[in-house]
Amino acid sequence: MNEGRSELTARANNKGVDAAVAAARRVIASLLHAGDGSDAEMSEVAERLNAVADYLDEHAPAVRERMVDMWRGEGVTRHDPVTGPENAVAPPLALTGQEDGSIEGVVVLGMPYQGPPGFVHGGISALLLDHTLGVANDWGGPSGMTAELTLRYHRPTPLFEPLTVTGRQVAVDGRKIRAVGTISAGGEVCVSAEGLFVAKRVPRPR
Amino acid sequence: MNEGRSELTARANNKGVDAAVAAARRVIASLLHAGDGSDAEMSEVAERLNAVADYLDEHAPAVRERMVDMWRGEGVTRHDPVTGPENAVAPPLALTGQEDGSIEGVVVLGMPYQGPPGFVHGGISALLLDHTLGVANDWGGPSGMTAELTLRYHRPTPLFEPLTVTGRQVAVDGRKIRAVGTISAGGEVCVSAEGLFVAKRVPRPR
C-alpha cells in the first residue's frame, strides 16, 4: 500500500493561507468558548478581525479568477467545508484510502459543531458523511453528485472525542452509484448513511 | 400574527460577541477568497489571528461553566452552527414561524459553503435542513432528536443567491414526530428533506 497515494484529502501546510486558516479556526472556537460572559473587550476583537478581513480583501483576486484557480487540476480540493485546509468552516477531516477499497478518517469536533448539549449536531454528521461518501466514490470507482442521502442516528455523537468516519462505494449500476458510511465513537456506530449518487458533474469554471 | 413571537432564532446584536463573530465570518470568507494566490502577507495574518485567539482564551470561562451558561433558559440557542449569532460557522440562517404552522428563512451562502463549482455543498444543505426541521418541530408541536433524515437533491443549489429554506411538522404519533422541508432558489425546489424525530432530549448541563 502506497501511503502517499492513499491520502485522499489535502494536507495542510504550516505556512501560507493554511496557517492563517488554522488560526481562524482557533478564533471561531475561542469566540464560542468566550461568549458574552467573558470580560474580553469584544468591540476591540471585532475591530481587529474586521481589519484582518479588510486587509485580505484588498489583496484578494476577483471572485471569478479565484473560482477558476480553486478548481484547476484534478486532484483533491483545498477549499471544501469538510476537509479543506483553506476553509475555516472545515474541522478539518483528513481521509485516507484503505487497501480494501474503503476510506477512513479520525476527527475530534469541538463546540462550533454542537447540536444537543455536549453532542455533535445531526446536520454536521450529515455534512461529514455526505462528503465522505463522495470521496469514497472517488477512491472506489466512478463518482458523481448526491441524488439522495439517508442518515440514521443510532446514538448521540460525542463532542471532544475521536470520531472515526468511514465510507465505501457498494454498487455501480450504469450512472447510479451507491455508497455507505458511518461515524463511530469508542467502537460504536453513532450515525450511518447511505447515498445514491449520479455520475454527472457541474462544469468547472474556466 | 405577533411578529416578535414568530422569530424562532436568535437575533444578532450589533455589539458584544455577536459583532466579533460577524467579523470572524468575514475573515473566513476573505481567507477563502484570497487563497494562496493573494499577495497578502499570510504569516502576519496568522500571527494576528492567533493573537486574537490567545486574548480570548485568556478571558474565557471554563468549558464546563460555559456549557451550563449556553444551555440556560428555554429560548432559542445562540451557539448552534446554523442560526447561532455566537458561532462563526453558521451562515447564519434566521427562521420565522408562519401562521400556517410552517417556518421559513432566507439566506445567501458564499464560498465557504461550496460543494460543486459555484453551488452549495450537499452536506451544507443537509445541515440547514436538519436544523430547520428541528426548529419546525419546536414551532409546530412536540420536538425531539433526529432519528432518520432523508435528503433528495433535485437540482444544484446556487451560491451567492437568496435561498428560501422551509420546514413544517407533518405528523406526531406517540413519540415519533415527522417533519419535512425544502431549500428553493428562484421558486424552484433544489433540495427536499423528510425527517423522523423521537421525542427525547439529552439532559442540559447544570
XYZ file of N, CA, C and O in Angstrom, chain B residues 70-195:
504
model
N -24.492 28.374 28.262
C -25.079 28.431 26.913
C -26.389 27.644 26.818
O -27.173 27.877 25.911
N -26.612 26.744 27.772
C -27.848 25.957 27.750
C -28.856 26.434 28.792
O -29.859 25.768 29.048
N -28.592 27.578 29.401
C -29.509 28.156 30.374
C -30.778 28.638 29.656
O -30.706 29.063 28.510
N -31.925 28.568 30.339
C -33.156 29.107 29.749
C -33.745 28.151 28.730
O -33.127 27.139 28.380
N -34.924 28.469 28.246
C -35.635 27.553 27.355
C -35.826 28.174 25.970
O -36.537 27.640 25.145
N -35.224 29.315 25.733
C -35.446 30.010 24.462
C -34.602 29.430 23.342
O -34.128 28.299 23.406
N -34.420 30.204 22.302
C -33.629 29.792 21.148
C -32.155 29.699 21.528
O -31.697 30.368 22.441
N -31.415 28.854 20.814
C -29.982 28.756 21.075
C -29.240 29.874 20.340
O -29.674 30.331 19.287
N -28.115 30.297 20.905
C -27.286 31.353 20.311
C -25.962 30.802 19.771
O -25.148 31.550 19.242
N -25.769 29.475 19.941
C -24.437 28.921 19.655
C -24.423 27.869 18.547
O -23.370 27.352 18.205
N -25.587 27.498 17.991
C -25.612 26.384 17.040
C -24.978 26.776 15.689
O -24.880 27.946 15.360
N -24.541 25.761 14.914
C -23.799 26.044 13.666
C -24.675 26.401 12.459
O -24.175 26.417 11.333
N -25.961 26.667 12.685
C -26.838 27.058 11.573
C -27.385 28.474 11.763
O -27.336 29.292 10.843
N -27.891 28.756 12.966
C -28.526 30.057 13.219
C -27.783 30.910 14.242
O -28.121 32.087 14.409
N -26.803 30.337 14.924
C -26.228 30.966 16.113
C -25.402 32.224 15.866
O -24.384 32.162 15.179
N -25.810 33.356 16.448
C -25.011 34.577 16.296
C -23.658 34.521 17.022
O -22.816 35.383 16.799
N -23.453 33.490 17.867
C -22.157 33.338 18.554
C -21.262 32.307 17.854
O -20.181 32.004 18.349
N -21.739 31.752 16.729
C -20.997 30.697 16.045
C -20.668 31.124 14.615
O -21.554 31.237 13.760
N -19.387 31.351 14.356
C -18.978 31.866 13.039
C -19.110 30.825 11.933
O -19.081 31.176 10.756
N -19.287 29.560 12.290
C -19.552 28.526 11.282
C -20.938 28.731 10.661
O -21.150 28.440 9.484
N -21.886 29.256 11.452
C -23.267 29.473 10.992
C -23.325 30.582 9.958
O -22.687 31.623 10.131
N -24.128 30.397 8.884
C -24.143 31.420 7.797
C -24.482 32.836 8.239
O -23.890 33.744 7.666
N -25.379 33.197 9.144
C -26.377 32.419 9.865
C -27.725 32.473 9.145
O -28.001 33.405 8.390
N -28.554 31.452 9.415
C -29.920 31.397 8.896
C -30.862 31.897 9.987
O -30.764 31.459 11.131
N -31.758 32.836 9.641
C -32.777 33.320 10.595
C -34.115 32.725 10.182
O -34.499 32.815 9.015
N -34.798 32.078 11.111
C -36.056 31.393 10.798
C -37.225 32.082 11.485
O -37.120 32.517 12.631
N -38.343 32.154 10.759
C -39.537 32.819 11.257
C -40.721 31.864 11.190
O -40.899 31.173 10.191
N -41.527 31.841 12.252
C -42.719 30.998 12.268
C -43.844 31.651 11.480
O -44.067 32.860 11.591
N -44.539 30.864 10.661
C -45.637 31.380 9.849
C -46.971 31.012 10.516
O -47.035 30.071 11.295
N -48.011 31.740 10.140
C -49.337 31.499 10.706
C -49.854 30.096 10.418
O -50.620 29.541 11.197
N -49.447 29.534 9.289
C -49.951 28.200 8.912
C -49.202 27.056 9.597
O -49.421 25.889 9.270
N -48.301 27.381 10.523
C -47.585 26.339 11.257
C -46.240 25.972 10.658
O -45.465 25.233 11.270
N -45.946 26.497 9.460
C -44.633 26.225 8.864
C -43.628 27.280 9.324
O -44.002 28.267 9.970
N -42.377 27.077 9.006
C -41.352 28.085 9.303
C -40.557 28.350 8.034
O -40.548 27.534 7.109
N -39.886 29.493 8.009
C -39.205 29.887 6.780
C -38.055 30.842 7.081
O -38.110 31.610 8.041
N -37.038 30.790 6.241
C -35.944 31.736 6.330
C -35.285 31.900 4.972
O -35.398 31.014 4.121
N -34.640 33.037 4.760
C -33.927 33.280 3.505
C -32.459 33.507 3.840
O -32.136 34.220 4.796
N -31.572 32.885 3.082
C -30.139 33.018 3.341
C -29.379 33.009 2.016
O -29.821 32.375 1.053
N -28.292 33.746 1.985
C -27.375 33.708 0.838
C -26.091 33.035 1.323
O -25.523 33.459 2.329
N -25.659 31.995 0.642
C -24.449 31.284 1.053
C -23.284 31.621 0.132
O -23.435 31.618 -1.088
N -22.141 31.899 0.725
C -20.949 32.247 -0.028
C -19.984 31.079 -0.155
O -20.318 29.924 0.138
N -18.783 31.404 -0.588
C -17.770 30.404 -0.928
C -17.465 29.357 0.156
O -17.157 28.210 -0.175
N -17.528 29.734 1.460
C -17.207 28.701 2.464
C -18.166 27.510 2.453
O -17.867 26.479 3.054
N -19.308 27.646 1.780
C -20.315 26.580 1.791
C -20.381 25.851 0.450
O -21.339 25.155 0.163
N -19.346 25.996 -0.351
C -19.324 25.448 -1.706
C -19.085 23.944 -1.748
O -18.249 23.420 -1.022
N -19.823 23.254 -2.618
C -19.571 21.853 -2.942
C -19.095 21.778 -4.376
O -17.932 22.048 -4.660
N -20.003 21.490 -5.344
C -19.604 21.556 -6.761
C -19.304 23.016 -7.130
O -19.766 23.927 -6.444
N -18.557 23.234 -8.218
C -18.168 24.608 -8.581
C -19.366 25.552 -8.687
O -20.241 25.358 -9.528
N -19.417 26.562 -7.811
C -20.472 27.570 -7.862
C -21.761 27.163 -7.174
O -22.722 27.941 -7.158
N -21.797 25.983 -6.580
C -23.021 25.508 -5.941
C -22.783 25.102 -4.482
O -21.652 24.832 -4.077
N -23.884 25.054 -3.743
C -23.822 24.730 -2.318
C -23.465 23.251 -2.127
O -23.957 22.386 -2.859
N -22.630 22.963 -1.148
C -22.269 21.593 -0.784
C -23.520 20.842 -0.328
O -24.294 21.353 0.481
N -23.708 19.627 -0.837
C -24.874 18.827 -0.462
C -24.985 18.611 1.039
O -26.086 18.562 1.598
N -23.858 18.498 1.705
C -23.851 18.312 3.151
C -24.240 19.576 3.900
O -24.788 19.519 5.004
N -23.964 20.732 3.318
C -24.390 22.004 3.917
C -25.905 22.132 3.814
O -26.578 22.542 4.774
N -26.474 21.722 2.674
C -27.940 21.707 2.551
C -28.538 20.780 3.609
O -29.568 21.092 4.216
N -27.891 19.634 3.828
C -28.360 18.685 4.847
C -28.307 19.320 6.239
O -29.233 19.160 7.044
N -27.230 20.042 6.504
C -27.079 20.729 7.800
C -28.204 21.734 8.011
O -28.861 21.761 9.062
N -28.449 22.564 7.003
C -29.509 23.585 7.120
C -30.873 22.932 7.316
O -31.681 23.385 8.134
N -31.136 21.861 6.566
C -32.461 21.234 6.637
C -32.644 20.458 7.939
O -33.734 20.504 8.539
N -31.627 19.753 8.400
C -31.763 19.044 9.679
C -32.136 20.036 10.775
O -33.059 19.815 11.563
N -31.435 21.157 10.800
C -31.704 22.157 11.832
C -33.100 22.761 11.668
O -33.837 22.927 12.651
N -33.462 23.083 10.433
C -34.758 23.720 10.159
C -35.916 22.791 10.543
O -36.918 23.236 11.111
N -35.786 21.503 10.260
C -36.829 20.549 10.643
C -36.961 20.491 12.176
O -38.082 20.403 12.704
N -35.834 20.551 12.866
C -35.873 20.566 14.334
C -36.597 21.789 14.865
O -37.424 21.695 15.790
N -36.306 22.954 14.275
C -36.966 24.201 14.705
C -38.451 24.164 14.322
O -39.313 24.651 15.068
N -38.767 23.559 13.168
C -40.171 23.427 12.742
C -40.954 22.600 13.764
O -42.122 22.899 14.051
N -40.319 21.574 14.322
C -40.986 20.789 15.365
C -41.242 21.641 16.607
O -42.323 21.577 17.193
N -40.255 22.437 16.988
C -40.426 23.343 18.138
C -41.623 24.274 17.923
O -42.361 24.570 18.849
N -41.769 24.755 16.707
C -42.831 25.707 16.371
C -44.193 25.008 16.243
O -45.211 25.523 16.675
N -44.173 23.798 15.654
C -45.430 23.139 15.310
C -46.020 22.269 16.400
O -47.222 21.967 16.369
N -45.233 21.824 17.348
C -45.757 20.916 18.361
C -44.637 20.328 19.190
O -43.685 21.028 19.509
N -44.705 19.026 19.505
C -43.623 18.420 20.272
C -42.370 18.316 19.410
O -42.453 18.202 18.187
N -41.203 18.366 20.055
C -39.961 18.288 19.302
C -39.068 17.218 19.906
O -39.367 16.666 20.963
N -37.974 16.914 19.222
C -37.103 15.852 19.711
C -35.800 15.801 18.954
O -35.359 16.795 18.385
N -35.182 14.626 18.953
C -33.889 14.455 18.297
C -34.060 13.684 16.984
O -34.912 12.802 16.879
N -33.179 14.000 16.007
C -33.264 13.336 14.702
C -32.977 11.846 14.839
O -31.969 11.457 15.429
N -33.872 11.008 14.310
C -33.634 9.564 14.251
C -33.265 9.161 12.830
O -32.389 8.321 12.618
N -33.930 9.771 11.854
C -33.653 9.457 10.449
C -33.932 10.692 9.602
O -34.912 11.412 9.844
N -33.052 10.928 8.653
C -33.200 12.096 7.784
C -32.892 11.676 6.352
O -31.861 11.061 6.091
N -33.832 11.965 5.441
C -33.604 11.652 4.022
C -33.640 12.936 3.211
O -34.573 13.734 3.332
N -32.603 13.097 2.403
C -32.469 14.291 1.565
C -32.523 13.889 0.107
O -31.899 12.895 -0.283
N -33.290 14.656 -0.674
C -33.328 14.420 -2.121
C -32.851 15.686 -2.824
O -33.351 16.783 -2.549
N -31.889 15.497 -3.695
C -31.268 16.627 -4.395
C -31.844 16.689 -5.804
O -31.581 15.815 -6.622
N -32.674 17.696 -6.044
C -33.396 17.791 -7.310
C -32.615 18.561 -8.368
O -32.702 18.276 -9.550
N -31.905 19.575 -7.953
C -31.058 20.365 -8.856
C -29.998 21.048 -7.998
O -30.188 21.204 -6.795
N -28.876 21.436 -8.613
C -27.836 22.096 -7.820
C -28.365 23.379 -7.166
O -29.169 24.102 -7.765
N -27.933 23.637 -5.940
C -28.354 24.801 -5.153
C -27.311 25.899 -5.327
O -26.152 25.704 -4.970
N -27.698 27.046 -5.901
C -26.678 28.063 -6.237
C -26.088 28.790 -5.014
O -26.792 29.090 -4.064
N -24.799 29.077 -5.082
C -24.155 30.018 -4.169
C -24.539 31.432 -4.584
O -24.936 31.665 -5.726
N -24.368 32.382 -3.663
C -24.471 33.825 -3.956
C -25.865 34.268 -4.390
O -26.009 35.335 -4.988
N -26.894 33.440 -4.162
C -28.281 33.820 -4.497
C -29.168 33.548 -3.301
O -28.912 32.623 -2.537
N -30.270 34.321 -3.138
C -31.158 34.076 -1.997
C -31.785 32.679 -2.083
O -32.338 32.301 -3.122
N -31.651 31.932 -1.000
C -32.250 30.607 -0.898
C -33.355 30.672 0.147
O -33.162 31.254 1.219
N -34.504 30.093 -0.162
C -35.589 30.027 0.806
C -35.586 28.640 1.432
O -35.650 27.635 0.723
N -35.475 28.620 2.753
C -35.449 27.364 3.495
C -36.756 27.261 4.264
O -37.130 28.204 4.976
N -37.474 26.147 4.098
C -38.746 25.982 4.794
C -38.755 24.678 5.582
O -38.019 23.742 5.274
N -39.637 24.631 6.587
C -39.833 23.407 7.365
C -41.242 23.367 7.907
O -41.866 24.422 8.109
N -41.737 22.158 8.124
C -43.100 22.005 8.632
C -43.235 20.634 9.316
O -42.815 19.617 8.761
N -43.808 20.643 10.497
C -44.119 19.370 11.148
C -45.357 18.791 10.473
O -46.351 19.508 10.292
N -45.317 17.499 10.104
C -46.446 16.924 9.367
C -47.182 15.831 10.128
O -48.326 15.516 9.802
N -46.548 15.224 11.152
C -47.242 14.158 11.882
C -46.611 13.935 13.246
O -45.392 14.064 13.401
N -47.455 13.619 14.221
C -46.982 13.211 15.550
C -47.737 11.940 15.911
O -48.961 11.908 15.891
N -46.986 10.871 16.174
C -47.591 9.585 16.516
C -46.849 9.057 17.741
O -45.776 8.449 17.622
N -47.416 9.306 18.910
C -46.734 8.951 20.147
C -45.445 9.746 20.246
O -45.468 10.978 20.136
N -44.308 9.057 20.386
C -43.025 9.754 20.494
C -42.402 10.020 19.125
O -41.357 10.661 19.037
N -43.029 9.494 18.063
C -42.485 9.692 16.708
C -43.059 10.956 16.071
O -44.271 11.147 16.027
N -42.146 11.772 15.578
C -42.514 13.063 15.008
C -41.961 13.113 13.583
O -40.809 12.728 13.359
N -42.767 13.589 12.648
C -42.272 13.712 11.273
C -42.337 15.168 10.808
O -43.303 15.871 11.106
N -41.296 15.565 10.112
C -41.244 16.929 9.578
C -40.634 16.889 8.183
O -39.866 15.973 7.860
N -41.018 17.854 7.368
C -40.469 17.951 6.012
C -39.959 19.378 5.785
O -40.343 20.311 6.505
N -39.130 19.533 4.767
C -38.616 20.860 4.454
C -38.003 20.922 3.075
O -37.816 19.883 2.420
N -37.719 22.123 2.628
C -37.120 22.315 1.300
C -36.122 23.481 1.314
O -36.204 24.382 2.152
N -35.236 23.451 0.347
C -34.418 24.622 0.008
C -34.740 24.953 -1.452
O -34.640 24.078 -2.319
N -35.153 26.198 -1.691
C -35.516 26.620 -3.043
C -34.698 27.827 -3.475
O -34.274 28.628 -2.640
N -34.524 27.938 -4.787
C -33.878 29.121 -5.373
C -34.698 29.540 -6.580
O -35.059 28.685 -7.403
N -35.038 30.808 -6.666
C -35.822 31.312 -7.794
C -37.138 30.576 -7.971
O -37.600 30.359 -9.086
N -37.731 30.135 -6.848
C -39.037 29.482 -6.898
C -38.990 27.991 -7.220
O -40.031 27.332 -7.259
N -37.791 27.449 -7.440
C -37.677 26.022 -7.736
C -37.006 25.286 -6.578
O -35.995 25.754 -6.041
N -37.579 24.113 -6.239
C -37.020 23.330 -5.137
C -35.707 22.683 -5.578
O -35.653 21.974 -6.585
N -34.650 22.935 -4.822
C -33.341 22.335 -5.103
C -33.138 21.072 -4.268
O -32.605 20.083 -4.748
N -33.512 21.126 -2.992
C -33.326 20.003 -2.076
C -34.590 19.855 -1.246
O -35.155 20.858 -0.790
N -35.056 18.612 -1.065
C -36.163 18.383 -0.133
C -35.712 17.382 0.918
O -34.818 16.566 0.680
N -36.333 17.471 2.084
C -35.928 16.617 3.205
C -37.145 16.108 3.926
O -38.155 16.803 4.026
N -37.055 14.869 4.417
C -38.050 14.406 5.376
C -37.312 13.771 6.535
O -36.320 13.062 6.348
N -37.805 14.054 7.718
C -37.116 13.585 8.915
C -38.057 12.903 9.879
O -39.220 13.295 10.003
